[in-house]
Amino acid sequence: MNSYPFGSQVPKSFPAYPRSEFDLESGTAIKRTRKPKNSTFHPFRMIRSFGNRLHHFLKIHPLMGLLLVLSLVVTLFMVFSLFGTPYGVQSGYVKAEMGFDDYPFAKLHNLVMVAGHSVYTSSSCGKIEKEDSWFLESYQKNPGQAATFVAHIHEGIEIVAQDDSALLLFSGGETRRDAGPRSEAQSYWAVADTKGWFGKEESVKWRALTEEHARDSFENLLFSVCRFRELTGTYPQNITVVGYDFKEKRFAHLHRSAIGFPESRFFYAGTPATSNAKAAALKGEELVRTQFQRDPYGCKGSLYNKKLKRDPFHRSIPYPNGCPEIEGLFKYCGPTPYPGELPWS
């Protein structure tokens, strides 16, 4: 029998496991599991530690710290420049890029514009053709004046009813302080609706809308062209203006020329003024035409001041946001036609 001195080497059948326990039954070693260190996450300690290290770094390398700060500022500026607006747009155009199919009236190609002349103020829609149902200027207070407004509305509806590709726009802003914040355009649309669209509701109502910012006849035309672009995604192939017959020269020659629209694609549908006001209307129209001949864009002098008075509620004009291709035309002010390129020229 071999004897082994006490405390000498361990028998070969029982290998030494200095950091384990031995299972006598299985003959295997049992490893002891170390207790993990405290793994609790301490964000404030981490932030404090990072801050201390950063402070120490900046004391040693102040120039490097300045460069890091400048880089951070530049990065933030670039991020906000790209994503600071709802659509990341540029050049003042606030609408998102839209595809042709995204426009609600993309299949319509011709514009029919009815120029507004007054605001309907009556609470009773049954008095549409009564002068006291409209807010009238002193020169408009003539018997039968209200009926001429209704005639314009009717004429516009009839023209659109005969053209399946036409969009009808009633144009005119909130031009009368005492009439309240009601636009001429909304007044005309409401009258058309009350009249049942003169029997053409099914074919016309769905494509009859408003342009509610124009303050004079030139803006009736220009703003309606921009509004057409907002709704269809394109500019009109043909334009028809509905108004008083004595204003045809103003629209068909002066205003059309000012926006450079082709004469062959521009039409005017005129209805007569009241017989007792015709002489005064013709005299006044001659004066206005002379003013527009000198100032085709109504951007200075008496025409400009008149527009300011026709904006009693200081409405912000959204154009040319909806028609960026003619932004230059909106900004132009001169005695000669706009020299830049236009989508329809």
CSV table of C-alpha atoms in Angstrom, one decimal, residues 36-248:
chain,number,residue,atom,x,y,z
A,36,PRO,CA,-20.9,40.0,-10.9
A,37,LYS,CA,-20.0,43.5,-10.0
A,38,ASN,CA,-22.8,46.0,-9.5
A,39,SER,CA,-24.1,46.6,-13.0
A,40,THR,CA,-26.6,49.3,-12.2
A,41,PHE,CA,-26.7,52.0,-14.9
A,42,HIS,CA,-25.9,55.4,-13.6
A,43,PRO,CA,-26.5,58.0,-16.4
A,44,PHE,CA,-25.8,61.0,-14.2
A,45,ARG,CA,-22.4,59.6,-13.2
A,46,MET,CA,-21.6,58.9,-16.8
A,47,ILE,CA,-22.6,62.5,-17.8
A,48,ARG,CA,-20.6,63.9,-14.9
A,49,SER,CA,-17.6,61.8,-15.8
A,50,PHE,CA,-17.9,62.8,-19.4
A,51,GLY,CA,-18.2,66.5,-18.5
A,52,ASN,CA,-15.2,66.3,-16.3
A,53,ARG,CA,-13.1,64.7,-19.1
A,54,LEU,CA,-14.4,67.2,-21.6
A,55,HIS,CA,-13.6,70.1,-19.3
A,56,HIS,CA,-10.1,68.8,-18.8
A,57,PHE,CA,-9.7,68.3,-22.5
A,58,LEU,CA,-10.8,71.8,-23.3
A,59,LYS,CA,-8.4,73.3,-20.7
A,60,ILE,CA,-5.5,71.5,-22.4
A,61,HIS,CA,-6.7,72.0,-26.0
A,62,PRO,CA,-8.8,75.2,-26.2
A,63,LEU,CA,-8.4,75.6,-29.9
A,64,MET,CA,-9.6,72.1,-30.6
A,65,GLY,CA,-12.6,72.8,-28.4
A,66,LEU,CA,-13.5,75.9,-30.4
A,67,LEU,CA,-13.3,73.9,-33.6
A,68,LEU,CA,-15.6,71.2,-32.2
A,69,VAL,CA,-18.2,73.8,-31.2
A,70,LEU,CA,-18.1,75.5,-34.6
A,71,SER,CA,-18.6,72.1,-36.3
A,72,LEU,CA,-21.6,71.4,-34.1
A,73,VAL,CA,-23.2,74.7,-35.0
A,74,VAL,CA,-22.6,74.2,-38.7
A,75,THR,CA,-24.1,70.7,-38.6
A,76,LEU,CA,-27.2,71.9,-36.7
A,77,PHE,CA,-27.7,74.8,-39.2
A,78,MET,CA,-27.6,72.4,-42.2
A,79,VAL,CA,-30.1,70.0,-40.5
A,80,PHE,CA,-32.6,72.8,-39.8
A,81,SER,CA,-32.1,74.3,-43.3
A,82,LEU,CA,-33.1,70.9,-44.8
A,83,PHE,CA,-35.9,69.9,-42.4
A,84,GLY,CA,-36.9,73.1,-40.7
A,85,THR,CA,-40.0,73.6,-43.0
A,86,PRO,CA,-42.9,71.1,-43.4
A,87,TYR,CA,-41.6,70.1,-46.8
A,88,GLY,CA,-38.0,71.1,-46.9
A,89,VAL,CA,-38.8,73.6,-49.6
A,90,GLN,CA,-36.7,76.4,-51.0
A,91,SER,CA,-37.0,79.7,-52.8
A,92,GLY,CA,-40.2,80.7,-50.9
A,93,TYR,CA,-42.3,78.0,-52.5
A,94,VAL,CA,-44.2,76.5,-49.5
A,95,LYS,CA,-46.0,73.6,-51.2
A,96,ALA,CA,-44.7,70.1,-51.4
A,97,GLU,CA,-43.7,68.8,-54.7
A,98,MET,CA,-46.8,67.2,-56.2
A,99,GLY,CA,-47.4,64.8,-59.0
A,100,PHE,CA,-49.9,65.4,-61.8
A,101,ASP,CA,-52.4,63.0,-60.2
A,102,ASP,CA,-52.3,64.9,-56.9
A,103,TYR,CA,-54.1,68.0,-58.1
A,104,PRO,CA,-57.9,67.9,-57.6
A,105,PHE,CA,-58.7,69.3,-61.0
A,106,ALA,CA,-55.8,68.0,-63.1
A,107,LYS,CA,-58.1,67.1,-66.1
A,108,LEU,CA,-59.4,70.7,-66.5
A,109,HIS,CA,-57.6,72.9,-69.1
A,110,ASN,CA,-59.6,76.1,-69.6
A,111,LEU,CA,-60.2,78.9,-67.2
A,112,VAL,CA,-63.5,80.8,-66.9
A,113,MET,CA,-63.2,83.7,-64.5
A,114,VAL,CA,-66.1,85.9,-63.2
A,115,ALA,CA,-64.8,89.1,-61.8
A,116,GLY,CA,-66.5,90.2,-58.6
A,117,HIS,CA,-67.9,93.7,-58.1
A,118,SER,CA,-69.6,93.6,-54.7
A,119,VAL,CA,-70.2,91.6,-51.5
A,120,TYR,CA,-73.5,90.0,-50.8
A,121,THR,CA,-74.6,90.9,-47.2
A,122,SER,CA,-78.2,89.8,-46.9
A,123,SER,CA,-79.1,87.1,-44.5
A,124,SER,CA,-82.0,86.2,-46.7
A,125,CYS,CA,-81.0,84.5,-49.9
A,126,GLY,CA,-84.4,85.2,-51.4
A,127,LYS,CA,-83.4,88.9,-52.0
A,128,ILE,CA,-80.4,88.2,-54.3
A,129,GLU,CA,-81.5,90.7,-57.0
A,130,LYS,CA,-82.3,93.5,-54.6
A,131,GLU,CA,-79.8,96.3,-54.2
A,132,ASP,CA,-80.1,96.4,-50.4
A,133,SER,CA,-78.9,92.8,-50.2
A,134,TRP,CA,-75.5,93.9,-51.5
A,135,PHE,CA,-72.9,96.3,-50.1
A,136,LEU,CA,-72.7,99.0,-52.8
A,137,GLU,CA,-70.4,101.9,-53.3
A,138,SER,CA,-72.1,105.2,-54.0
A,139,TYR,CA,-71.5,104.9,-57.8
A,140,GLN,CA,-73.2,101.5,-57.7
A,141,LYS,CA,-76.4,102.5,-56.1
A,142,ASN,CA,-78.5,102.3,-59.2
A,143,PRO,CA,-81.8,100.4,-59.8
A,144,GLY,CA,-81.1,97.0,-61.4
A,145,GLN,CA,-77.4,97.0,-60.3
A,146,ALA,CA,-77.7,93.8,-58.2
A,147,ALA,CA,-79.3,92.0,-61.2
A,148,THR,CA,-76.1,92.8,-63.3
A,149,PHE,CA,-74.1,90.8,-60.7
A,150,VAL,CA,-76.4,87.9,-61.0
A,151,ALA,CA,-76.2,88.1,-64.8
A,152,HIS,CA,-72.4,87.7,-64.5
A,153,ILE,CA,-72.8,84.7,-62.4
A,154,HIS,CA,-75.3,83.1,-64.8
A,155,GLU,CA,-73.1,83.8,-67.8
A,156,GLY,CA,-70.1,82.2,-66.2
A,157,ILE,CA,-72.1,79.1,-65.4
A,158,GLU,CA,-73.5,78.8,-68.9
A,159,ILE,CA,-70.0,79.0,-70.5
A,160,VAL,CA,-68.6,76.3,-68.2
A,161,ALA,CA,-71.6,74.1,-68.7
A,162,GLN,CA,-70.7,74.0,-72.5
A,163,ASP,CA,-67.1,73.2,-71.9
A,164,ASP,CA,-66.4,69.9,-70.0
A,165,SER,CA,-62.7,70.9,-69.6
A,166,ALA,CA,-63.3,74.3,-68.0
A,167,LEU,CA,-62.8,75.4,-64.4
A,168,LEU,CA,-65.0,78.2,-63.1
A,169,LEU,CA,-63.5,80.7,-60.7
A,170,PHE,CA,-65.3,83.6,-59.0
A,171,SER,CA,-62.6,86.2,-58.2
A,172,GLY,CA,-62.6,88.9,-55.6
A,173,GLY,CA,-61.4,89.6,-52.1
A,174,GLU,CA,-62.7,91.1,-48.9
A,175,THR,CA,-62.8,94.5,-50.3
A,176,ARG,CA,-65.4,96.3,-48.2
A,177,ARG,CA,-64.8,97.0,-44.5
A,178,ASP,CA,-68.4,97.7,-43.7
A,179,ALA,CA,-69.4,94.4,-45.4
A,180,GLY,CA,-67.3,92.5,-42.9
A,181,PRO,CA,-64.8,89.7,-43.6
A,182,ARG,CA,-66.8,88.4,-46.6
A,183,SER,CA,-65.2,88.1,-50.0
A,184,GLU,CA,-66.8,89.0,-53.3
A,185,ALA,CA,-65.9,85.5,-54.6
A,186,GLN,CA,-67.7,83.7,-51.8
A,187,SER,CA,-70.7,86.0,-52.3
A,188,TYR,CA,-70.9,85.0,-56.0
A,189,TRP,CA,-70.5,81.3,-55.2
A,190,ALA,CA,-73.2,81.5,-52.6
A,191,VAL,CA,-75.6,83.2,-55.0
A,192,ALA,CA,-74.9,80.6,-57.6
A,193,ASP,CA,-75.6,77.9,-55.1
A,194,THR,CA,-78.8,79.5,-54.0
A,195,LYS,CA,-80.0,79.8,-57.6
A,196,GLY,CA,-79.4,76.1,-58.0
A,197,TRP,CA,-76.6,76.9,-60.5
A,198,PHE,CA,-79.3,77.9,-62.9
A,199,GLY,CA,-80.2,74.3,-63.6
A,200,LYS,CA,-76.5,73.2,-64.2
A,201,GLU,CA,-75.7,72.1,-60.7
A,202,GLU,CA,-74.7,68.5,-61.6
A,203,SER,CA,-72.3,69.5,-64.3
A,204,VAL,CA,-70.9,72.8,-62.9
A,205,LYS,CA,-70.9,73.0,-59.1
A,206,TRP,CA,-68.1,70.4,-58.6
A,207,ARG,CA,-65.7,72.5,-60.8
A,208,ALA,CA,-66.7,76.0,-59.5
A,209,LEU,CA,-64.4,77.5,-56.9
A,210,THR,CA,-63.1,80.8,-55.7
A,211,GLU,CA,-60.1,83.1,-55.8
A,212,GLU,CA,-60.4,85.3,-52.7
A,213,HIS,CA,-57.6,87.9,-52.7
A,214,ALA,CA,-58.0,90.1,-55.8
A,215,ARG,CA,-58.3,93.8,-55.2
A,216,ASP,CA,-58.7,95.1,-58.7
A,217,SER,CA,-59.3,93.9,-62.2
A,218,PHE,CA,-55.7,93.1,-63.0
A,219,GLU,CA,-55.4,91.0,-59.9
A,220,ASN,CA,-58.7,89.3,-60.9
A,221,LEU,CA,-56.9,88.0,-63.9
A,222,LEU,CA,-53.4,87.3,-62.6
A,223,PHE,CA,-54.5,85.8,-59.3
A,224,SER,CA,-57.0,83.5,-61.1
A,225,VAL,CA,-54.3,82.2,-63.4
A,226,CYS,CA,-52.3,81.4,-60.3
A,227,ARG,CA,-55.3,79.8,-58.6
A,228,PHE,CA,-55.9,77.7,-61.7
A,229,ARG,CA,-52.3,76.4,-61.5
A,230,GLU,CA,-52.8,75.5,-57.8
A,231,LEU,CA,-55.9,73.5,-58.6
A,232,THR,CA,-54.9,71.8,-61.9
A,233,GLY,CA,-51.1,71.7,-61.8
A,234,THR,CA,-50.9,73.5,-65.1
A,235,TYR,CA,-51.7,76.9,-66.6
A,236,PRO,CA,-54.8,77.4,-68.6
A,237,GLN,CA,-54.8,76.7,-72.3
A,238,ASN,CA,-57.7,79.2,-72.8
A,239,ILE,CA,-59.0,82.0,-70.7
A,240,THR,CA,-62.5,83.5,-70.7
A,241,VAL,CA,-63.3,86.5,-68.5
A,242,VAL,CA,-66.9,87.4,-67.7
A,243,GLY,CA,-67.7,91.0,-66.7
A,244,TYR,CA,-69.3,94.2,-68.0
A,245,ASP,CA,-69.1,94.7,-71.7
A,246,PHE,CA,-67.6,98.2,-71.3
A,247,LYS,CA,-64.6,96.6,-69.6
A,248,GLU,CA,-63.6,94.4,-72.5
